[in-house]
Amino acid sequence: LWDTYRATHPLYTIIDQKRTLDFIHTFLKIYDESGRLPFWELWGNETDCMIGYHAVSVIADAYAKGIRGFDEQKALEAMISFAEEAKYGKEHYIAHGCISSELEHESVSKTLEYAYNDWCIARYAQALGKEEIHKKFYLRSQNWLNLFDPESKFFRAKNRQFWQTPFDPYEVNFHFTEANAWQYGYYVPHDLESFIEVHGGNENFEKYLDAIFNASPKTTGREQGDITGLLGQYAHGNEPSHHIGYLYNYIGKPWKTQEIIAQITDEMYKNDPHGYEGNEDCGQMSAWYVLSAMGIYQVAPGRPTYDIGTPRMKQSTIHLENGKTFKINASRLSANNKYIQSASLNGNELPYLTIDHQQILEGGELTLEMGGTPNKNWRMPTKMDAEADLQLVSLPAVSKGERVFMNQTEIELNTASTNAEILYSLDGSPPSIKYEQPIKISRSTKLKAKSKTPFGESQVIETALYKIPKNREINLATSYAPQYAAGGDKALIDFITGNNDYRTGEWQGYEGVDLDATVDLGKTQFVQSVSINFLQDQNSWIFFPTDVEFYGSTDGTNFKRIDQVENKIGWKKDQETLIEDYTGDFQRQVRYIRVVGRNQGDCPKGHKSEGGKCWVFADEIRIL
């Protein structure tokens, strides 16, 4: 469903409404028997793979297109139950308006797709006359604002109210699902009017669209085999990019959509065994082609309107189940004649490059006159379905500054809501001080803040800022992997402890090398004990160290080994994720403390990656 809700199911609503109804009956039967709509089934088995709750998209889109014959009230009940299930970060999304990276991996992608799903529920509830449910989920559908950074103009992960740094939009990491910030940077299919507005209007949004197609096609971070078919950073071989080429339509530049869609259809689909950029993904890749080659595409399933892109077939004929026929004729189409000069439906000129689903079902003929030069007079409807009386006020975020600092840090705040002011406090009281300039922080404190507009206020955010004891420093003799930095060089003394999911970015990861860290306390003092946490997730090549050695020194040159703790747990197949505390007994005066966690080297015999490099994942060094 994560793949197929985008084009496969919309195509079925045109060519196979009976099967669409059968799908919905099956969804509801699964709900009866399991208590949940299907997530991502494969061959009749629930995999719990991928993200979102896209069964609601299929149901809402079908209903918006007039497909009836299922239990509408039960469907709404099932949709709401699915959306409010306390799994996959949804509990945090509901409580806070977005998912923070320390709480759930793939937090950005999940927040964005949940917001779209909520819009589907809102539209469906509105169609059933359930106005309170509609309002609730329509406001939730604007939660995408809470992860939009108005400075970089990208969606970014938040960690404890701070924008995750360092930020590289090319980096493939665990904040996104099979993608990076470029490829998810345009995922607001349901609220494009507002999305264009926060970019500063049509002209700025056009530059942002141009940028993805003109960017370097190289990615950074971890390897992700699904990211293929690259035009710049647009990745046609994977689903999050599939609607992006059509977005020029929404800023009055449809000829740019026509250029991009023609390029994708002509270059990325071939009639041979390697004819897809990427894999078929259960019908999505070919459904995108079928719709786009006919000349239409639905950017937001749930809104029964198709964008007109550019046809790649001279004539397409759809034999509808109601006995009628709908034809699309592309007059004078050729490789060079990819621009639509005029469009008419049953002889009547179309004012916009859109067509409604009902117009297709009524049968008839769409005629597109093609030419070799752009027609720059096309426009989209100026308003879609944005509701002025239901506007979310976005959360503020810490845009600059350090959560953990040595002497002093300077905190800057921002928020995506236009014309919003930010109020804050530093003493635990409700936010009341107007933010007008960077805030200087010189001691550990708790920051609270909220955004405020004429429409209302955001939730209050709060985050703790820690001052590291005076003159305390850490030196790392080995390098951590950039995608597992956990906040950078000070991660092991930043007072942050990770949970049992290494993908949240709270752990510092070392591949094939030991962890070797030396902490300078700033002066000689009595130390009772030193502890450090390690994570083991053998299914992800992460193992506890073979042993941990603790050293002490008063001069930083001559170190004495004070304690050694052996790994007594080992590993076994299908072992759950484990966290283990390794504690060295000091009981002496030292200034420098060295901790060495010995990497196992190669994955052990019997492991699925036997002989491959092991990882060591470490967390906070605690000194008593």
XYZ file of C-alpha atoms in Angstrom:
624
model
C 0.000 0.000 0.000
C 2.887 2.414 0.605
C 3.772 1.915 -3.039
C 0.400 1.374 -4.681
C -1.814 4.042 -3.106
C -0.048 6.621 -5.273
C -0.974 5.442 -8.788
C -1.944 1.753 -8.872
C -5.123 2.133 -6.828
C -6.123 5.394 -8.557
C -5.730 3.574 -11.883
C -7.987 0.782 -10.596
C -10.683 3.347 -9.771
C -10.793 4.107 -13.505
C -10.387 0.692 -15.098
C -11.502 -1.740 -12.378
C -13.988 -0.290 -9.916
C -15.322 -3.749 -9.063
C -11.894 -4.855 -7.879
C -11.482 -1.588 -5.971
C -14.679 -2.388 -4.074
C -13.380 -5.901 -3.451
C -10.182 -4.434 -2.019
C -12.185 -2.318 0.422
C -14.342 -5.282 1.471
C -11.107 -7.198 2.079
C -9.670 -4.311 4.116
C -12.733 -4.285 6.345
C -12.703 -8.072 6.712
C -9.092 -7.842 7.846
C -10.164 -5.130 10.284
C -12.893 -7.425 11.666
C -10.487 -10.302 12.149
C -7.298 -8.524 13.248
C -8.514 -5.233 14.670
C -6.535 -3.201 12.139
C -6.686 -2.268 8.484
C -3.908 -3.803 6.370
C -0.543 -2.108 6.566
C 1.599 -3.609 3.812
C 0.424 -7.096 2.962
C 2.320 -9.371 0.615
C 0.845 -12.622 -0.692
C -1.872 -12.571 1.966
C 0.521 -11.995 4.863
C 0.891 -8.811 6.881
C 4.526 -7.728 6.822
C 4.295 -4.534 8.917
C 6.714 -3.186 6.339
C 6.976 0.427 5.150
C 5.185 3.376 6.753
C 1.937 5.353 6.791
C -1.615 4.037 7.090
C -2.426 4.141 3.403
C -5.438 1.835 3.433
C -7.277 5.031 4.386
C -6.076 6.656 1.153
C -7.524 3.853 -0.954
C -10.885 3.986 0.840
C -11.149 7.793 0.838
C -10.177 8.048 -2.829
C -12.670 5.396 -3.881
C -15.467 7.072 -1.941
C -14.622 10.501 -3.366
C -14.969 8.931 -6.820
C -18.446 7.558 -6.133
C -17.559 3.939 -5.376
C -20.140 2.639 -2.901
C -21.332 -0.698 -1.572
C -19.263 -1.069 1.605
C -20.012 -0.301 5.245
C -19.170 3.407 5.306
C -19.445 3.850 9.073
C -17.300 0.811 9.792
C -14.730 2.133 7.326
C -14.554 5.444 9.219
C -14.243 3.595 12.515
C -11.432 1.475 11.069
C -9.656 4.529 9.646
C -9.685 6.348 12.981
C -8.594 3.239 14.854
C -5.679 2.791 12.450
C -4.658 6.453 12.719
C -4.697 6.420 16.523
C -2.973 3.101 17.104
C -0.070 3.675 19.504
C 2.580 2.148 17.232
C 5.228 3.318 14.794
C 5.530 6.728 16.432
C 1.862 7.609 15.975
C 1.469 8.188 19.708
C 4.178 10.874 19.542
C 2.774 12.329 16.333
C -0.651 12.696 17.959
C 0.653 14.105 21.236
C 3.243 16.522 19.832
C 2.280 17.219 16.208
C 5.376 15.499 14.809
C 7.743 12.676 15.622
C 11.140 13.475 17.106
C 14.107 11.495 15.891
C 15.077 10.302 19.369
C 11.688 8.595 19.712
C 11.269 6.811 16.380
C 13.367 6.110 13.306
C 12.267 7.478 9.904
C 10.603 10.260 11.877
C 10.411 12.783 9.032
C 8.869 10.434 6.491
C 6.388 9.072 9.007
C 5.257 12.545 10.086
C 4.723 13.619 6.459
C 2.846 10.509 5.385
C 0.697 10.469 8.525
C -0.287 14.071 7.747
C -1.428 13.083 4.239
C -3.319 10.092 5.641
C -5.071 12.369 8.136
C -6.206 14.594 5.281
C -7.749 11.524 3.625
C -9.658 10.772 6.830
C -10.761 14.415 7.083
C -12.180 14.424 3.545
C -13.926 11.107 4.044
C -15.436 12.204 7.375
C -16.603 15.471 5.801
C -18.304 13.535 2.999
C -20.156 11.501 5.653
C -21.232 14.664 7.478
C -18.973 14.011 10.493
C -17.839 17.590 10.940
C -16.007 17.258 14.273
C -13.968 14.344 12.973
C -13.285 16.303 9.794
C -11.982 19.305 11.741
C -9.810 17.184 14.016
C -8.088 15.341 11.205
C -7.885 18.348 8.901
C -5.850 20.171 11.550
C -3.697 17.075 12.030
C -3.116 16.972 8.280
C -1.138 20.211 8.619
C 1.427 18.643 10.944
C 3.886 18.674 8.059
C 4.510 22.293 9.086
C 6.132 21.122 12.309
C 9.101 19.590 10.481
C 9.509 22.305 7.854
C 12.604 24.404 8.456
C 11.883 27.890 7.071
C 15.595 28.648 6.732
C 16.796 25.647 4.716
C 13.336 25.113 3.118
C 13.697 21.378 3.724
C 11.910 18.965 5.999
C 14.351 18.096 8.754
C 14.504 15.749 11.696
C 14.084 17.246 15.136
C 15.935 15.947 18.167
C 14.572 17.235 21.457
C 13.247 20.373 19.707
C 16.596 21.088 17.988
C 16.920 20.730 14.235
C 19.139 17.696 13.743
C 22.687 18.733 12.810
C 24.801 18.466 10.825
C 22.263 18.642 8.000
C 23.029 17.431 4.496
C 20.000 17.098 2.164
C 21.931 14.541 0.094
C 22.458 12.226 3.060
C 20.531 8.963 3.177
C 19.909 8.191 6.841
C 17.347 6.760 9.218
C 15.323 9.972 9.423
C 13.776 9.149 6.032
C 12.263 6.061 4.432
C 14.330 4.862 1.472
C 15.151 8.475 0.634
C 16.851 11.693 1.721
C 15.710 15.241 2.442
C 15.628 16.098 -1.267
C 13.287 13.257 -2.165
C 10.907 13.882 0.751
C 11.257 17.648 0.415
C 8.117 17.910 -1.746
C 5.802 15.508 0.057
C 2.748 17.627 0.853
C 0.460 16.415 -1.966
C -2.707 17.348 -0.089
C -1.830 20.920 0.943
C 0.149 22.371 -1.939
C -1.317 25.847 -1.632
C 0.060 26.211 1.911
C 3.279 24.446 0.979
C 3.956 26.912 -1.825
C 3.150 29.785 0.535
C 5.752 28.758 3.150
C 8.311 28.647 0.345
C 7.561 32.291 -0.345
C 5.217 31.948 -3.313
C 5.306 30.654 -6.858
C 8.627 32.158 -7.929
C 10.559 30.745 -4.982
C 8.802 27.406 -5.246
C 9.758 27.193 -8.908
C 13.410 27.621 -7.918
C 12.991 24.888 -5.320
C 11.505 22.555 -7.942
C 14.249 23.387 -10.421
C 16.816 22.640 -7.739
C 15.944 18.964 -7.294
C 16.236 18.239 -11.010
C 19.490 20.208 -11.302
C 21.155 18.869 -8.145
C 24.078 16.470 -8.230
C 22.810 12.888 -8.572
C 25.223 11.628 -5.915
C 23.968 10.786 -2.438
C 25.876 10.640 0.834
C 25.366 8.563 3.969
C 24.362 4.936 3.931
C 23.797 2.857 0.816
C 20.150 2.568 -0.262
C 19.575 0.346 -3.255
C 16.034 1.649 -3.793
C 17.223 5.126 -4.794
C 17.539 4.722 -8.561
C 16.478 6.500 -11.729
C 18.008 9.792 -10.681
C 17.364 13.093 -12.448
C 19.384 15.285 -10.156
C 18.029 14.145 -6.787
C 14.607 13.203 -8.188
C 14.546 9.389 -7.846
C 11.995 7.869 -10.181
C 12.985 4.350 -9.143
C 11.308 4.873 -5.759
C 7.879 6.140 -4.819
C 8.361 9.328 -2.726
C 9.405 11.251 -5.854
C 6.587 10.166 -8.144
C 4.380 13.260 -7.916
C 7.144 15.875 -7.988
C 7.275 16.417 -11.743
C 3.617 17.453 -11.752
C 4.063 20.233 -9.201
C 5.035 22.855 -11.796
C 1.341 22.798 -12.750
C 0.509 24.371 -9.398
C 2.645 27.458 -9.970
C 1.447 28.217 -13.484
C 4.386 26.562 -15.269
C 2.811 23.420 -16.766
C 5.231 23.376 -19.698
C 7.951 22.449 -17.199
C 5.811 19.538 -16.014
C 5.415 18.539 -19.671
C 9.182 18.583 -20.202
C 9.957 16.518 -17.097
C 7.197 13.946 -17.613
C 8.206 13.469 -21.256
C 11.800 12.918 -20.194
C 10.873 10.384 -17.506
C 8.491 8.375 -19.679
C 10.857 8.363 -22.656
C 14.111 7.643 -20.851
C 13.169 5.515 -17.860
C 10.827 2.952 -19.395
C 12.010 0.454 -22.014
C 10.523 -2.677 -23.486
C 13.212 -5.066 -22.252
C 13.992 -7.119 -19.116
C 15.591 -4.062 -17.511
C 12.784 -1.743 -18.517
C 12.194 -0.160 -15.103
C 14.357 2.233 -13.130
C 14.049 0.308 -9.905
C 11.619 -2.547 -9.401
C 7.939 -2.848 -10.258
C 6.841 -2.350 -6.635
C 3.571 -4.260 -6.880
C 2.268 -2.256 -9.834
C 3.210 1.290 -8.924
C 5.976 1.798 -11.475
C 3.855 0.620 -14.390
C 0.681 2.361 -13.151
C 2.623 5.641 -13.037
C 3.590 5.021 -16.663
C 0.093 4.029 -17.833
C -1.482 7.160 -16.350
C 1.343 9.503 -17.348
C 1.619 8.134 -20.886
C -2.130 8.693 -21.350
C -1.535 12.253 -20.154
C -3.081 12.301 -16.666
C -1.933 11.772 -13.075
C -3.544 12.159 -9.651
C -1.201 14.046 -7.337
C -3.347 13.644 -4.211
C -5.531 10.508 -4.082
C -8.591 11.540 -2.102
C -9.142 14.610 -4.288
C -10.873 13.179 -7.417
C -8.999 15.398 -9.860
C -6.269 14.447 -12.330
C -3.524 16.751 -13.516
C -2.976 16.791 -17.248
C 0.723 16.275 -17.878
C 1.792 15.363 -21.382
C 0.623 12.305 -23.340
C 3.148 9.922 -24.857
C 0.573 7.925 -26.860
C -1.321 9.379 -29.794
C -4.561 7.796 -28.694
C -5.697 6.052 -25.526
C -9.072 4.389 -25.108
C -10.511 3.418 -21.724
C -13.407 0.946 -21.810
C -15.306 1.772 -18.640
C -17.315 -0.744 -16.621
C -20.459 1.332 -17.095
C -20.312 0.570 -20.824
C -19.031 3.990 -21.835
C -15.740 4.820 -23.507
C -13.319 7.605 -22.727
C -10.700 8.554 -25.316
C -7.644 10.762 -25.084
C -6.392 12.007 -28.454
C -2.999 13.695 -28.745
C -3.082 15.523 -32.044
C 0.304 16.083 -33.762
C 2.156 14.251 -30.975
C 5.827 13.534 -31.697
C 9.099 13.365 -29.820
C 9.481 17.124 -30.208
C 5.797 18.038 -29.924
C 5.503 17.430 -26.185
C 3.851 20.725 -25.239
C 0.077 21.056 -24.943
C -1.185 23.955 -27.031
C -4.893 23.558 -26.220
C -7.185 21.063 -24.490
C -10.852 20.380 -25.027
C -13.333 17.906 -23.584
C -16.096 16.832 -25.964
C -15.380 19.923 -28.058
C -15.447 22.354 -25.120
C -12.207 24.123 -24.279
C -10.819 23.338 -20.823
C -9.934 26.366 -18.679
C -7.323 24.423 -16.673
C -5.036 21.467 -17.235
C -7.142 19.267 -14.960
C -9.962 16.799 -15.436
C -12.309 15.387 -12.807
C -12.881 11.679 -12.292
C -16.609 12.047 -12.962
C -15.874 13.594 -16.350
C -13.950 10.451 -17.288
C -16.758 8.173 -16.091
C -19.281 10.046 -18.223
C -17.323 9.003 -21.283
C -16.337 11.214 -24.182
C -13.160 12.506 -25.690
C -10.294 14.608 -24.382
C -8.397 16.243 -27.244
C -4.932 17.624 -26.644
C -3.343 19.699 -29.416
C 0.401 19.230 -29.223
C 3.225 21.464 -30.419
C 6.947 22.040 -30.243
C 6.895 25.246 -28.171
C 5.398 25.821 -24.715
C 2.003 27.444 -24.265
C 2.628 29.666 -21.251
C -0.948 30.796 -20.731
C -2.159 27.765 -18.748
C -3.093 28.198 -15.097
C -4.361 25.962 -12.300
C -7.437 26.825 -10.220
C -6.352 29.492 -7.747
C -7.896 27.714 -4.777
C -8.114 24.020 -4.068
C -9.666 23.021 -0.769
C -7.662 24.874 1.891
C -9.918 25.886 4.777
C -9.063 29.316 6.125
C -10.809 28.743 9.453
C -8.765 25.604 10.187
C -5.124 26.633 10.274
C -2.473 24.947 12.358
C 0.113 27.129 14.096
C 3.442 25.342 13.699
C 5.732 24.484 16.563
C 8.879 26.527 17.082
C 12.259 24.826 16.884
C 15.789 25.582 17.998
C 17.507 26.501 14.741
C 20.950 27.343 16.110
C 22.814 26.705 19.334
C 24.049 23.748 21.341
C 21.933 21.570 23.561
C 25.077 20.638 25.474
C 27.688 23.384 25.838
C 30.894 24.141 27.686
C 30.741 27.790 28.776
C 27.912 29.532 26.932
C 25.643 28.926 23.972
C 23.481 31.230 21.907
C 20.057 29.858 21.033
C 18.068 30.905 17.970
C 14.458 29.911 17.319
C 12.326 29.698 14.187
C 8.882 28.516 13.118
C 7.267 27.701 9.777
C 4.015 29.623 10.309
C 4.200 32.900 8.435
C 3.822 36.101 10.469
C 4.107 34.172 13.729
C 5.779 35.464 16.848
C 7.601 33.187 19.265
C 7.261 33.403 23.040
C 9.669 31.656 25.408
C 10.725 31.187 29.036
C 13.844 29.851 30.773
C 12.557 29.224 34.294
C 9.918 26.544 33.741
C 7.064 29.045 33.620
C 4.636 29.340 30.659
C 6.312 31.062 27.678
C 5.724 34.806 27.851
C 8.916 36.583 26.688
C 8.803 37.690 23.053
C 11.678 36.243 21.062
C 13.433 39.061 19.206
C 17.125 38.123 19.198
C 19.358 35.125 20.023
C 19.138 33.968 23.638
C 22.393 33.631 25.568
C 22.479 30.632 27.906
C 25.325 30.183 30.405
C 23.909 27.536 32.761
C 21.860 24.369 32.591
C 18.233 25.326 32.079
C 14.890 24.310 30.628
C 13.679 26.214 27.581
C 9.966 26.455 26.811
C 8.549 28.114 23.698
C 5.426 28.453 21.563
C 4.390 30.120 18.321
C 1.518 32.578 18.190
C -0.489 33.984 15.251
C -3.871 35.720 14.907
C -5.324 32.235 14.288
C -4.129 30.802 17.586
C -1.157 29.275 19.334
C 0.962 26.187 18.920
C 1.624 23.616 21.578
C 4.361 24.475 24.039
C 7.684 22.795 23.364
C 10.290 22.266 26.034
C 13.860 21.070 26.007
C 16.680 20.813 28.524
C 20.023 22.499 27.895
C 23.041 21.172 29.762
C 26.264 22.883 30.681
C 29.124 20.403 30.728
C 31.217 20.702 33.923
C 33.886 23.349 33.526
C 36.859 22.419 31.341
C 35.614 18.874 30.666
C 36.672 17.679 27.208
C 36.644 14.449 25.232
C 39.083 13.215 22.601
C 38.263 10.341 20.237
C 41.205 8.316 18.953
C 39.019 6.449 16.442
C 36.420 7.848 14.066
C 32.685 7.223 14.324
C 30.580 6.729 11.199
C 29.089 10.047 10.003
C 25.545 8.619 9.829
C 25.810 7.469 13.464
C 27.317 10.592 14.988
C 24.726 10.944 17.792
C 25.298 14.692 17.809
C 29.027 14.857 17.185
C 32.285 14.705 19.120
C 30.729 15.419 22.523
C 28.037 12.738 22.145
C 29.543 10.482 24.809
C 29.454 13.236 27.470
C 26.265 15.058 26.446
C 23.923 13.684 29.137
C 21.789 11.969 26.467
C 21.127 8.252 26.725
C 19.727 6.248 23.815
C 16.925 3.736 23.681
C 16.967 0.243 22.176
C 16.605 1.459 18.560
C 19.967 2.385 17.053
C 18.194 4.068 14.134
C 17.010 7.004 16.242
C 20.499 8.522 16.069
C 21.192 8.524 19.812
C 24.093 6.062 19.617
C 27.572 6.675 18.284
C 28.588 3.928 15.873
C 32.070 2.582 15.050
C 32.467 0.155 12.142
C 35.366 -2.298 12.261
C 37.341 -0.266 14.839
C 37.468 0.023 18.621
C 35.868 2.808 20.548
C 38.775 4.698 22.112
C 37.760 7.818 24.041
C 39.670 9.929 26.551
C 37.838 12.327 28.868
C 39.704 15.271 30.399
C 38.043 16.306 33.681
C 39.894 19.637 33.681
C 41.607 18.941 36.984
C 42.703 16.001 39.092
C 39.895 14.723 41.286
C 38.707 11.608 43.059
C 36.755 9.262 40.762
C 34.770 6.442 42.243
C 33.640 4.662 39.053
C 33.246 5.087 35.295
C 30.399 3.544 33.288
C 29.551 3.340 29.612
C 26.591 1.794 27.796
C 26.835 -0.391 24.707
C 24.104 -1.658 22.407
C 23.827 -5.077 20.789
C 21.549 -5.647 17.803
C 23.152 -8.621 16.093
C 20.561 -8.568 13.324
C 22.110 -5.218 12.317
C 25.766 -6.274 12.727
C 26.045 -4.440 16.082
C 27.791 -6.400 18.852
C 28.921 -5.735 22.381
C 32.686 -5.249 22.632
C 34.768 -8.285 23.545
C 35.850 -6.338 26.625
C 36.057 -2.776 27.927
C 39.289 -1.419 29.415
C 39.400 1.571 31.736
C 42.573 3.640 32.134
C 43.461 6.576 34.347
C 46.120 9.296 34.249
C 47.037 12.505 36.015
C 49.174 13.986 33.217
C 47.465 12.781 30.016
C 50.589 10.925 28.887
C 51.151 8.062 31.308
C 48.019 5.921 31.577
C 47.522 2.972 33.897
C 44.919 0.297 33.267
C 42.632 0.375 36.271
C 39.893 -2.114 35.380
C 38.772 -4.458 32.617
C 35.231 -5.782 32.107
C 34.718 -8.841 29.905
C 31.737 -9.463 27.648
C 29.869 -12.342 29.271
C 26.698 -12.191 27.179
C 27.773 -13.208 23.682
C 25.159 -13.465 20.948
C 22.739 -15.867 19.359
C 20.427 -15.892 16.374
C 17.075 -14.127 16.794
C 18.388 -12.428 19.922
C 16.483 -9.315 20.989
C 18.193 -5.933 21.108
C 20.185 -5.564 24.322
C 21.762 -2.660 26.241
C 24.557 -3.403 28.682
C 26.292 -1.171 31.212
C 30.040 -1.690 31.578
C 31.399 -0.174 34.814
C 35.015 0.208 35.853
C 35.906 0.582 39.549
C 38.376 3.473 39.983
C 38.580 4.660 43.635
C 41.491 7.025 42.967
C 42.615 10.506 41.976
C 42.754 11.044 38.174
C 42.311 13.828 35.647
C 42.199 11.802 32.431
C 40.007 8.759 31.886
C 40.439 6.542 28.853
C 37.753 4.025 27.835
C 38.464 1.394 25.172
C 35.676 -0.849 23.870
C 37.241 -3.642 21.823
C 35.455 -4.295 18.543
C 34.933 -7.989 17.758
C 36.344 -7.348 14.290
C 34.496 -9.737 11.987
C 30.960 -10.995 12.442
C 31.207 -14.351 14.218
C 30.770 -17.796 12.745
C 27.132 -18.622 12.132
C 26.071 -15.011 11.731
C 24.215 -14.153 8.517
C 27.117 -11.848 7.574
C 29.900 -14.085 8.822
C 33.224 -12.406 8.130
C 31.736 -8.953 7.629
C 32.719 -5.973 9.743
C 31.209 -5.640 13.210
C 29.877 -2.413 14.629
C 30.280 -1.069 18.153
C 27.565 1.325 19.315
C 28.339 3.328 22.457
C 26.463 5.765 24.614
C 27.056 8.061 27.559
C 30.226 7.864 29.653
C 29.151 8.477 33.258
C 31.750 9.504 35.833
C 31.084 9.340 39.569
